[in-house]
């Protein structure tokens, strides 16, 4: 079933390799991007070009968006030359962006009013996952609609999980970020403390990784953290934005999240101290600022 | 080298099976416990009995303690019939209890004054790990001293990691609990939020377990949490005590730990709401109390 035409809006760091994987899978992909260069590269890779999101939607059976935030997605959907204006009925809009669950619920309703369907389908796995087609895709919306586009999503990601109705994909992505941030902050507090108490930081990491404290961040980030290597990875700025989505949604759904609110404040400090382009594990530096020390192994 | 005699003080849930593993490895183990029944069982299993911690120390080359908290360890060490009074010089005292890093540093100094050596060697892995001899043992103290007792520790645990000087074992155990608690609270906030937002809880767990949010608690506790099964495992009361050790040590060493302080407050609430004997993942119930809901899957 690669005879569908896919409109792809947002050919950025994530979107461009995802569109490329769809081309490689044999789909016709009509790409649009605010700036022109990524569109030219998409065409050079065998894709087609659309001048506006509306045109991409008009020519497509399935419209994929991969955009930075709620405001941009809302603008790209609702503008006069936007996606909604290009829908004639029967299309499926798939939003791979990470945005507010409540905003995506509103947009899904507006898509339904046009006789089409929408899925929120935020992704995790980073640029590497986008390039290698190994993303994890968390989907909210109708299960039957997901079944129709599952082959398309499977061309971009390794794991495609249906998490509930419209918004549930974004809720799941927020849950992901809540847990990631909780572990980043915990590891930061632990390692700065261990350094102050004169323990061997690498030994601490080794000793606790195999048991109940074991986690991805301890395996994949802690060894770099204690060497002061905060190269991204996943930008602290993005984590900050994603935690704001989580805490705003916590407000909207009436779910208290004291630890996540605290993490949000610490990532706000990352932004304010000019460290937004560090990896999100770089939040250790905020704990270090508070402790008046740097927790580093001697090498 | 199983010709050493081991004194073993504290034949509780953890201590009894650990002493049993030492007997099975061929050591002579002189056991003492405040109440008599565990001593009788130890003798029935092939061990010997000491009437006081002092006697256990007098008859031993290596004295192991496995006790509930800093106060009990201090009392067992310093009492007139305590371990310190039984040391004649050259012994090695191994404390498998989880206690304050600063208290263990003081005790190590008092042991040195008697011409003996001490290691702090707190354990993780729970009752199962104690029975099966698969504990993780985090050791602080002199590396040469550790080398002498490593065969003994290896009879009780699978992983024995030297983490630094006296106190570093306790510091590492505190780091372990900081990271465990951070993930338990994060998962709790995420799942209660996901429930309020009407997402499929099992799907949320499945979708985020494979990526950067992946952790032991998500794999081993979350499936029970969303079914309201908070059977221990590791008591919330113990986590509460261990987090107080961590935050007190953070105070002593001057290391701010805002997230861990918050977790400590949430486990205080576990205690105050009569849930101390639940598993430490049961902290989800505190977030549920705050949210006015229970986050459970329909079954």
Coordinates of C-alpha atoms in Angstrom, one line a residue:
Chain A
X1 CA 0.0 0.0 0.0
X2 CA 2.6 2.6 -1.1
X3 CA 0.2 4.2 -3.6
X4 CA -0.8 6.9 -1.1
X5 CA 0.5 10.4 -1.5
X6 CA 1.9 11.9 1.7
X7 CA 2.1 15.6 2.4
X8 CA 5.0 16.3 4.7
X9 CA 5.1 19.7 6.5
X10 CA 8.3 20.5 8.4
X11 CA 11.5 19.2 6.9
X12 CA 13.8 20.0 9.9
X13 CA 16.3 17.9 11.8
X14 CA 13.8 15.2 12.5
X15 CA 11.4 15.8 9.6
X16 CA 13.9 15.6 6.8
X17 CA 15.3 12.1 7.5
X18 CA 11.7 10.9 8.3
X19 CA 10.5 12.1 4.9
X20 CA 13.6 10.4 3.3
X21 CA 12.6 7.1 4.9
X22 CA 9.1 7.4 3.4
X23 CA 10.7 8.1 0.0
X24 CA 12.9 5.0 0.4
X25 CA 9.8 3.0 1.3
X26 CA 8.3 3.9 -2.1
X27 CA 5.8 6.6 -1.1
X28 CA 5.2 9.8 -3.1
X29 CA 6.1 12.6 -0.6
X30 CA 5.1 16.2 -1.2
X31 CA 7.2 18.3 1.1
X32 CA 6.8 21.8 2.4
X33 CA 9.0 23.8 4.7
X34 CA 9.0 27.4 5.8
X35 CA 12.5 27.9 4.4
X36 CA 13.3 26.7 0.9
X37 CA 16.6 24.8 1.2
X38 CA 15.2 21.7 3.0
X39 CA 12.6 21.5 0.2
X40 CA 15.2 21.6 -2.5
X41 CA 17.1 18.8 -0.7
X42 CA 13.9 16.8 -0.4
X43 CA 13.3 17.2 -4.2
X44 CA 16.9 16.2 -4.9
X45 CA 16.2 13.0 -2.8
X46 CA 13.3 12.2 -5.1
X47 CA 10.5 14.0 -3.3
X48 CA 8.0 16.6 -4.7
X49 CA 7.5 20.2 -3.5
X50 CA 4.5 22.1 -2.2
X51 CA 4.5 25.9 -1.9
X52 CA 2.2 26.0 1.1
X53 CA 0.9 23.6 3.8
X54 CA -2.5 23.9 2.0
X55 CA -1.0 22.7 -1.2
X56 CA 0.7 19.8 0.5
X57 CA -2.7 18.8 2.1
X58 CA -4.6 19.2 -1.2
X59 CA -2.3 16.8 -3.0
X60 CA -2.1 14.2 -0.2
X61 CA -4.1 11.3 1.2
X62 CA -2.1 11.5 4.4
X63 CA -0.6 14.8 5.8
X64 CA 2.3 14.5 8.2
X65 CA 3.5 17.4 10.3
X66 CA 6.8 17.6 12.2
X67 CA 7.0 21.0 13.8
X68 CA 8.6 22.7 16.8
X69 CA 5.7 23.6 19.1
X70 CA 1.9 24.1 19.7
X71 CA 1.9 27.7 18.3
X72 CA 3.6 26.7 15.0
X73 CA 1.4 23.6 14.6
X74 CA -1.7 25.8 15.2
X75 CA -0.5 28.4 12.7
X76 CA 0.3 25.8 10.1
X77 CA -3.1 24.2 10.5
X78 CA -5.3 27.3 10.7
X79 CA -3.6 29.8 8.4
X80 CA -5.4 30.7 5.1
X81 CA -2.8 28.7 3.2
X82 CA -2.7 26.1 6.0
X83 CA -3.5 22.4 6.2
X84 CA -7.2 22.7 7.3
X85 CA -7.9 24.8 4.2
X86 CA -6.4 22.1 2.0
X87 CA -8.5 19.2 3.3
X88 CA -11.4 18.0 1.2
X89 CA -12.5 15.1 3.4
X90 CA -11.2 11.6 4.0
X91 CA -7.6 12.5 4.6
X92 CA -5.6 11.5 7.7
X93 CA -3.5 14.2 9.4
X94 CA -0.7 12.8 11.5
X95 CA 1.1 15.2 13.8
X96 CA 4.5 14.0 14.8
X97 CA 5.3 17.2 16.7
X98 CA 5.4 17.3 20.5
X99 CA 2.7 19.8 21.5
X100 CA 0.0 20.4 24.1
X101 CA -2.5 17.5 24.5
X102 CA -5.3 20.0 24.9
X103 CA -4.3 21.9 21.7
X104 CA -4.1 18.7 19.7
X105 CA -7.6 17.7 20.9
X106 CA -8.9 21.0 19.6
X107 CA -7.2 20.6 16.3
X108 CA -8.5 17.0 15.9
X109 CA -12.0 18.4 16.3
X110 CA -11.4 21.0 13.6
X111 CA -10.0 18.3 11.3
X112 CA -13.2 16.2 12.0
X113 CA -15.3 19.1 11.0
X114 CA -13.6 19.0 7.6
X115 CA -14.5 15.3 7.2
X116 CA -11.0 14.1 7.8
X117 CA -9.2 12.4 10.8
X118 CA -6.3 13.4 12.9
X119 CA -3.8 11.4 15.0
X120 CA -1.3 12.9 17.4
X121 CA 1.8 10.8 17.1
X122 CA 4.8 12.4 18.9
X123 CA 8.1 10.6 18.6
X124 CA 11.1 9.8 20.7
X125 CA 14.5 8.5 19.7
X126 CA 16.2 11.7 18.6
X127 CA 17.9 12.5 15.3
X128 CA 19.6 9.1 15.2
X129 CA 16.2 7.4 15.5
X130 CA 14.8 9.6 12.7
X131 CA 17.7 8.7 10.4
X132 CA 17.7 5.0 11.1
X133 CA 13.9 4.7 11.2
X134 CA 13.9 3.4 14.8
X135 CA 11.7 6.1 16.4
X136 CA 9.2 5.2 19.1
X137 CA 5.8 6.7 18.0
X138 CA 3.1 7.3 20.6
X139 CA -0.3 7.6 19.0
X140 CA -3.5 9.2 20.1
X141 CA -6.8 9.0 18.1
X142 CA -9.1 6.4 16.5
X143 CA -7.6 2.9 16.4
X144 CA -9.1 2.2 13.0
X145 CA -7.5 5.3 11.6
X146 CA -4.2 4.3 13.0
X147 CA -4.5 0.9 11.3
X148 CA -4.8 2.7 7.9
X149 CA -1.5 4.7 8.4
X150 CA 0.4 2.1 10.4
X151 CA 2.5 1.0 7.4
X152 CA 3.5 4.7 6.9
X153 CA 4.4 5.1 10.6
X154 CA 6.3 1.8 10.5
X155 CA 8.5 3.2 7.7
X156 CA 9.6 5.9 10.1
X157 CA 9.6 4.2 13.5
X158 CA 10.3 0.8 15.1
X159 CA 7.6 0.9 17.8
X160 CA 4.1 2.3 17.2
X161 CA 1.9 2.2 20.3
X162 CA -1.8 3.2 20.4
X163 CA -2.2 5.0 23.7
X164 CA -5.9 6.1 23.6
X165 CA -8.0 8.8 21.9
X166 CA -6.9 12.1 20.5
X167 CA -4.4 13.7 22.8
X168 CA -3.2 10.4 24.4
X169 CA -0.1 10.3 22.2
X170 CA 0.9 13.8 23.5
X171 CA 0.0 12.7 27.1
X172 CA 2.3 9.7 26.7
X173 CA 5.1 11.8 25.3
X174 CA 4.7 14.1 28.3
X175 CA 4.9 11.1 30.6
X176 CA 8.1 10.1 28.9
X177 CA 9.6 13.5 29.5
X178 CA 8.4 13.5 33.1
X179 CA 10.3 10.2 33.8
X180 CA 13.4 11.3 31.8
X181 CA 13.7 14.6 33.7
X182 CA 13.1 12.9 37.1
X183 CA 16.0 10.5 36.4
X184 CA 18.3 13.3 35.1
X185 CA 17.7 15.5 38.2
X186 CA 18.0 12.5 40.6
X187 CA 21.3 11.4 39.0
X188 CA 22.6 15.0 39.1
X189 CA 21.7 15.3 42.8
X190 CA 23.3 12.0 43.6
X191 CA 26.5 12.6 41.7
X192 CA 27.1 16.1 43.1
X193 CA 26.5 14.8 46.6
X194 CA 28.8 11.8 46.0
X195 CA 31.5 14.3 44.8
X196 CA 31.1 16.5 47.9
X197 CA 31.4 13.4 50.1
X198 CA 34.6 12.3 48.3
X199 CA 33.3 9.1 46.8
X200 CA 34.6 7.7 43.5
X201 CA 32.1 8.9 41.0
X202 CA 32.6 6.2 38.4
X203 CA 32.4 3.5 41.1
X204 CA 29.1 5.0 42.3
X205 CA 27.7 4.9 38.8
X206 CA 28.9 1.3 38.4
X207 CA 27.7 0.2 41.8
X208 CA 24.1 1.4 41.4
X209 CA 23.5 0.8 37.7
X210 CA 22.7 -2.9 38.0
X211 CA 19.9 -2.7 40.6
X212 CA 16.7 -0.8 41.3
X213 CA 18.3 2.5 40.4
X214 CA 19.2 1.2 37.0
X215 CA 18.0 3.4 34.1
X216 CA 18.8 4.6 30.6
X217 CA 20.2 7.9 31.9
X218 CA 22.6 6.2 34.3
X219 CA 23.9 3.8 31.5
X220 CA 24.0 6.4 28.7
X221 CA 24.5 9.8 30.3
X222 CA 26.1 9.5 33.7
X223 CA 29.6 8.5 32.4
X224 CA 29.6 11.7 30.3
X225 CA 28.2 13.8 33.1
X226 CA 31.0 13.1 35.4
X227 CA 33.5 14.0 32.7
X228 CA 31.7 17.3 32.1
X229 CA 30.6 16.3 28.6
X230 CA 27.2 17.8 28.0
X231 CA 27.1 17.5 24.2
X232 CA 23.6 16.9 22.9
X233 CA 21.8 14.4 22.6
X234 CA 18.6 16.1 23.4
X235 CA 18.7 19.8 24.1
X236 CA 17.9 21.1 27.6
X237 CA 15.8 23.8 25.9
X238 CA 13.6 21.1 24.3
X239 CA 13.3 19.3 27.7
X240 CA 12.3 22.7 29.2
X241 CA 9.6 23.2 26.6
X242 CA 8.4 19.6 27.0
X243 CA 8.2 19.9 30.7
X244 CA 6.1 23.1 30.3
X245 CA 3.7 21.1 28.1
X246 CA 3.5 18.5 30.9
X247 CA 3.0 21.0 33.7
X248 CA 0.5 23.0 31.6
X249 CA -1.4 19.8 30.9
X250 CA -1.2 18.8 34.6
X251 CA -2.9 22.2 35.2
X252 CA -5.6 21.5 32.5
X253 CA -6.4 18.0 33.6
X254 CA -6.1 18.8 37.4
X255 CA -3.1 16.5 38.1
X256 CA -0.6 17.7 40.6
X257 CA 3.0 17.0 39.7
X258 CA 5.3 18.6 42.3
X259 CA 8.5 16.8 41.2
X260 CA 7.9 17.7 37.6
X261 CA 7.2 21.3 38.5
X262 CA 10.6 21.4 40.3
X263 CA 12.4 19.8 37.2
X264 CA 10.7 22.5 35.1
X265 CA 12.2 25.2 37.3
X266 CA 15.7 23.6 37.1
X267 CA 15.5 23.5 33.2
X268 CA 14.3 27.1 33.3
X269 CA 17.6 27.8 35.1
X270 CA 19.5 25.9 32.3
X271 CA 17.9 28.4 29.8
X272 CA 18.7 31.4 32.0
X273 CA 22.3 30.4 32.5
X274 CA 22.9 30.0 28.7
X275 CA 23.0 26.2 28.7
X276 CA 19.9 25.5 26.6
X277 CA 21.9 24.0 23.9
X278 CA 23.6 21.5 26.3
X279 CA 22.2 18.0 26.6
X280 CA 19.4 17.7 29.0
X281 CA 21.7 15.8 31.4
X282 CA 23.5 19.1 31.7
X283 CA 20.9 20.0 34.4
X284 CA 23.7 18.6 36.7
X285 CA 25.4 22.0 36.3
X286 CA 22.5 23.7 38.0
X287 CA 22.9 21.4 41.0
X288 CA 26.6 22.1 40.8
X289 CA 25.9 25.9 40.8
X290 CA 23.7 25.4 43.9
X291 CA 26.4 23.3 45.6
X292 CA 29.3 25.6 44.6
X293 CA 31.3 22.7 43.1
X294 CA 31.9 20.7 39.9
X295 CA 31.4 17.0 40.2
X296 CA 34.1 15.6 37.9
X297 CA 36.3 12.5 37.9
X298 CA 40.0 13.0 37.8
X299 CA 41.4 11.7 34.6
Chain B
X1 CA 40.7 -18.9 53.2
X2 CA 37.7 -20.1 55.1
X3 CA 39.6 -20.6 58.3
X4 CA 38.6 -17.2 59.6
X5 CA 36.0 -16.9 62.3
X6 CA 33.2 -14.5 61.5
X7 CA 31.1 -12.7 64.2
X8 CA 27.7 -11.8 62.9
X9 CA 25.5 -9.3 64.7
X10 CA 22.0 -8.9 63.6
X11 CA 20.3 -12.0 62.3
X12 CA 17.2 -10.4 60.9
X13 CA 15.4 -10.7 57.5
X14 CA 18.6 -9.8 55.7
X15 CA 21.2 -10.9 58.2
X16 CA 19.9 -14.5 58.8
X17 CA 20.2 -15.7 55.2
X18 CA 23.5 -13.8 54.7
X19 CA 24.9 -15.7 57.8
X20 CA 23.6 -18.9 56.3
X21 CA 25.4 -18.3 53.0
X22 CA 28.7 -17.8 55.1
X23 CA 28.0 -21.1 56.8
X24 CA 27.4 -22.8 53.5
X25 CA 30.7 -21.3 52.2
X26 CA 32.5 -23.1 55.1
X27 CA 33.1 -20.3 57.5
X28 CA 32.8 -20.5 61.3
X29 CA 30.1 -18.0 62.1
X30 CA 29.4 -16.8 65.7
X31 CA 26.0 -15.2 65.6
X32 CA 24.4 -12.7 68.0
X33 CA 20.9 -11.2 67.9
X34 CA 19.0 -9.1 70.4
X35 CA 16.2 -11.7 70.5
X36 CA 17.1 -15.3 71.0
X37 CA 15.0 -17.2 68.4
X38 CA 17.1 -16.2 65.3
X39 CA 20.3 -17.3 67.3
X40 CA 18.7 -20.7 67.9
X41 CA 17.9 -21.0 64.2
X42 CA 21.5 -20.0 63.4
X43 CA 22.9 -22.7 65.7
X44 CA 20.5 -25.2 64.2
X45 CA 21.9 -24.3 60.8
X46 CA 25.4 -25.1 62.0
X47 CA 26.5 -21.8 63.5
X48 CA 27.7 -20.9 66.9
X49 CA 26.2 -18.4 69.4
X50 CA 27.5 -15.4 71.2
X51 CA 25.6 -13.9 74.2
X52 CA 26.7 -10.3 73.4
X53 CA 28.2 -8.3 70.5
X54 CA 31.3 -8.1 72.6
X55 CA 31.6 -11.8 72.7
X56 CA 31.0 -12.1 69.0
X57 CA 33.8 -9.7 68.4
X58 CA 36.2 -11.3 70.9
X59 CA 35.9 -14.7 69.2
X60 CA 36.1 -13.3 65.6
X61 CA 38.6 -12.2 63.0
X62 CA 35.9 -10.4 61.0
X63 CA 32.8 -8.9 62.6
X64 CA 29.8 -8.3 60.4
X65 CA 26.8 -6.2 61.4
X66 CA 23.5 -6.1 59.7
X67 CA 21.3 -3.7 61.7
X68 CA 18.3 -1.4 61.2
X69 CA 19.7 2.1 61.6
X70 CA 22.4 4.5 62.8
X71 CA 21.2 4.5 66.4
X72 CA 21.2 0.7 66.7
X73 CA 24.6 0.4 65.1
X74 CA 26.1 3.1 67.4
X75 CA 24.6 1.3 70.4
X76 CA 25.8 -2.1 69.3
X77 CA 29.3 -0.7 68.7
X78 CA 29.7 1.5 71.8
X79 CA 27.8 -0.4 74.6
X80 CA 29.8 -1.9 77.5
X81 CA 29.1 -5.3 76.0
X82 CA 29.4 -3.9 72.4
X83 CA 31.7 -4.7 69.5
X84 CA 34.3 -2.0 70.3
X85 CA 34.8 -3.5 73.7
X86 CA 35.5 -6.9 72.1
X87 CA 38.2 -5.8 69.7
X88 CA 41.8 -6.6 70.6
X89 CA 43.4 -5.3 67.4
X90 CA 43.7 -6.6 63.9
X91 CA 40.1 -7.4 63.3
X92 CA 38.0 -6.1 60.4
X93 CA 34.5 -4.8 61.2
X94 CA 32.2 -4.9 58.2
X95 CA 28.9 -2.9 58.5
X96 CA 26.3 -4.1 56.1
X97 CA 23.7 -1.8 57.6
X98 CA 22.4 1.3 55.8
X99 CA 23.3 4.2 58.1
X100 CA 24.5 7.8 58.0
X101 CA 27.8 8.3 56.2
X102 CA 29.0 10.7 58.8
X103 CA 28.1 8.3 61.7
X104 CA 30.0 5.5 59.9
X105 CA 33.1 7.8 59.5
X106 CA 33.1 8.4 63.3
X107 CA 32.7 4.7 64.1
X108 CA 35.5 3.8 61.7
X109 CA 37.8 6.2 63.6
X110 CA 36.9 4.5 66.9
X111 CA 37.6 1.1 65.4
X112 CA 41.0 2.4 64.2
X113 CA 41.8 3.6 67.8
X114 CA 41.4 -0.1 68.9
X115 CA 43.9 -1.2 66.3
X116 CA 41.3 -2.7 64.0
X117 CA 39.8 -1.7 60.7
X118 CA 36.2 -0.9 59.5
X119 CA 34.4 -1.0 56.2
X120 CA 31.0 0.4 55.5
X121 CA 29.4 -2.0 53.1
X122 CA 25.6 -1.4 52.7
X123 CA 23.7 -3.7 50.5
X124 CA 20.9 -3.6 47.9
X125 CA 19.0 -6.4 46.4
X126 CA 16.4 -7.1 49.1
X127 CA 15.5 -10.3 50.9
X128 CA 15.7 -12.3 47.7
X129 CA 19.3 -11.1 47.1
X130 CA 20.2 -12.0 50.6
X131 CA 18.9 -15.5 50.3
X132 CA 20.3 -16.2 46.9
X133 CA 23.7 -14.5 47.6
X134 CA 23.2 -12.0 44.8
X135 CA 23.4 -8.8 46.8
X136 CA 25.1 -5.7 45.5
X137 CA 27.6 -4.5 48.1
X138 CA 28.9 -0.9 48.1
X139 CA 32.1 -0.6 50.1
X140 CA 33.8 2.4 51.7
X141 CA 37.2 2.1 53.5
X142 CA 40.7 1.0 52.8
X143 CA 41.1 -1.0 49.5
X144 CA 43.7 -3.3 51.1
X145 CA 41.3 -4.1 53.9
X146 CA 38.6 -4.8 51.4
X147 CA 40.9 -7.2 49.6
X148 CA 41.2 -9.3 52.8
X149 CA 37.5 -9.7 53.2
X150 CA 36.5 -9.8 49.6
X151 CA 36.0 -13.6 49.6
X152 CA 33.7 -13.3 52.6
X153 CA 31.6 -10.5 50.9
X154 CA 31.5 -12.5 47.7
X155 CA 29.9 -15.4 49.6
X156 CA 27.0 -13.0 50.3
X157 CA 26.8 -10.8 47.2
X158 CA 27.3 -10.9 43.5
X159 CA 28.8 -7.4 43.0
X160 CA 31.3 -5.9 45.4
X161 CA 32.3 -2.4 44.5
X162 CA 34.9 -0.2 46.2
X163 CA 33.5 3.3 46.2
X164 CA 36.1 5.3 48.2
X165 CA 37.2 5.8 51.8
X166 CA 35.2 5.2 55.0
X167 CA 31.7 6.5 54.4
X168 CA 31.8 6.1 50.6
X169 CA 29.8 2.9 50.7
X170 CA 27.0 4.7 52.6
X171 CA 27.2 7.6 50.3
X172 CA 26.8 5.3 47.3
X173 CA 23.8 3.6 49.0
X174 CA 22.3 7.0 49.5
X175 CA 22.9 7.8 45.8
X176 CA 21.1 4.5 44.9
X177 CA 18.0 5.5 47.0
X178 CA 18.0 9.1 45.6
X179 CA 17.8 7.7 42.0
X180 CA 15.2 5.0 43.0
X181 CA 13.0 7.5 44.7
X182 CA 13.3 10.0 41.8
X183 CA 12.1 7.4 39.4
X184 CA 9.3 6.1 41.7
X185 CA 7.9 9.7 42.1
X186 CA 8.3 10.5 38.4
X187 CA 6.4 7.4 37.3
X188 CA 3.7 8.1 39.9
X189 CA 3.2 11.6 38.6
X190 CA 3.2 10.4 35.0
X191 CA 0.7 7.6 35.5
X192 CA -1.8 9.7 37.6
X193 CA -1.6 12.4 35.0
X194 CA -2.1 9.9 32.2
X195 CA -5.1 8.5 34.0
X196 CA -6.7 11.9 34.4
X197 CA -6.1 12.6 30.7
X198 CA -7.8 9.3 29.8
X199 CA -4.8 7.6 28.3
X200 CA -4.4 3.8 28.3
X201 CA -2.0 3.3 31.3
X202 CA -0.6 -0.1 30.2
X203 CA 0.1 1.4 26.7
X204 CA 1.8 4.4 28.3
X205 CA 4.1 2.1 30.3
X206 CA 4.8 0.0 27.2
X207 CA 5.4 3.0 24.9
X208 CA 8.0 4.7 27.2
X209 CA 9.8 1.7 28.6
X210 CA 12.0 1.1 25.6
X211 CA 13.6 4.6 25.3
X212 CA 15.3 7.3 27.4
X213 CA 12.6 6.9 30.2
X214 CA 13.5 3.2 30.5
X215 CA 14.3 2.1 34.1
X216 CA 14.1 -0.8 36.5
X217 CA 11.0 0.8 38.2
X218 CA 9.1 1.1 35.0
X219 CA 9.8 -2.5 34.1
X220 CA 9.4 -4.0 37.5
X221 CA 6.9 -1.9 39.4
X222 CA 4.7 0.2 37.0
X223 CA 2.7 -2.9 35.9
X224 CA 1.8 -3.5 39.5
X225 CA 1.2 0.1 40.3
X226 CA -1.5 0.5 37.7
X227 CA -3.2 -2.5 39.2
X228 CA -3.1 -1.1 42.7
X229 CA -0.7 -3.9 43.9
X230 CA 1.7 -2.3 46.3
X231 CA 2.9 -5.5 48.0
X232 CA 6.6 -5.1 49.1
X233 CA 9.3 -5.4 47.7
X234 CA 11.0 -2.7 49.6
X235 CA 9.0 -1.0 52.3
X236 CA 8.1 2.7 51.9
X237 CA 9.2 3.1 55.5
X238 CA 12.7 2.0 54.7
X239 CA 12.8 4.3 51.7
X240 CA 11.6 7.1 54.0
X241 CA 14.5 6.3 56.5
X242 CA 17.0 6.0 53.6
X243 CA 16.0 9.4 52.1
X244 CA 16.4 11.0 55.5
X245 CA 19.9 9.6 55.6
X246 CA 20.5 11.1 52.2
X247 CA 19.1 14.5 53.0
X248 CA 20.9 14.7 56.4
X249 CA 24.1 13.8 54.6
X250 CA 23.3 16.4 52.0
X251 CA 23.1 18.9 54.9
X252 CA 26.4 17.6 56.4
X253 CA 28.3 17.7 53.2
X254 CA 26.7 20.9 51.9
X255 CA 25.0 19.4 48.8
X256 CA 21.6 20.8 47.9
X257 CA 19.1 18.1 46.7
X258 CA 15.8 19.8 46.1
X259 CA 14.2 16.8 44.3
X260 CA 15.3 14.3 47.0
X261 CA 14.0 16.6 49.8
X262 CA 10.6 16.6 48.0
X263 CA 10.7 12.8 47.7
X264 CA 11.5 12.6 51.4
X265 CA 8.3 14.7 52.1
X266 CA 6.2 12.4 49.9
X267 CA 7.5 9.3 51.8
X268 CA 6.8 11.1 55.1
X269 CA 3.2 11.3 53.8
X270 CA 3.3 7.5 53.1
X271 CA 4.2 7.0 56.8
X272 CA 1.5 9.4 58.0
X273 CA -1.2 7.9 56.0
X274 CA -0.4 4.4 57.3
X275 CA 1.2 3.1 54.1
X276 CA 4.7 2.5 55.5
X277 CA 4.5 -1.2 54.9
X278 CA 3.5 -0.8 51.3
X279 CA 6.2 -1.1 48.6
X280 CA 8.0 2.1 48.0
X281 CA 6.3 2.3 44.6
X282 CA 3.1 2.9 46.6
X283 CA 4.1 6.6 46.8
X284 CA 1.8 6.8 43.7
X285 CA -1.0 6.8 46.2
X286 CA 0.2 10.1 47.7
X287 CA 0.0 11.7 44.2
X288 CA -3.4 10.0 43.8
X289 CA -4.5 11.6 47.1
X290 CA -3.4 15.0 45.8
X291 CA -5.2 14.4 42.5
X292 CA -8.3 13.1 44.0
X293 CA -8.3 10.0 41.9
X294 CA -7.0 6.4 41.6
X295 CA -5.0 5.6 38.5
X296 CA -5.9 2.0 37.7
X297 CA -6.4 0.0 34.6
X298 CA -9.8 -1.6 34.0
X299 CA -9.5 -5.3 34.2

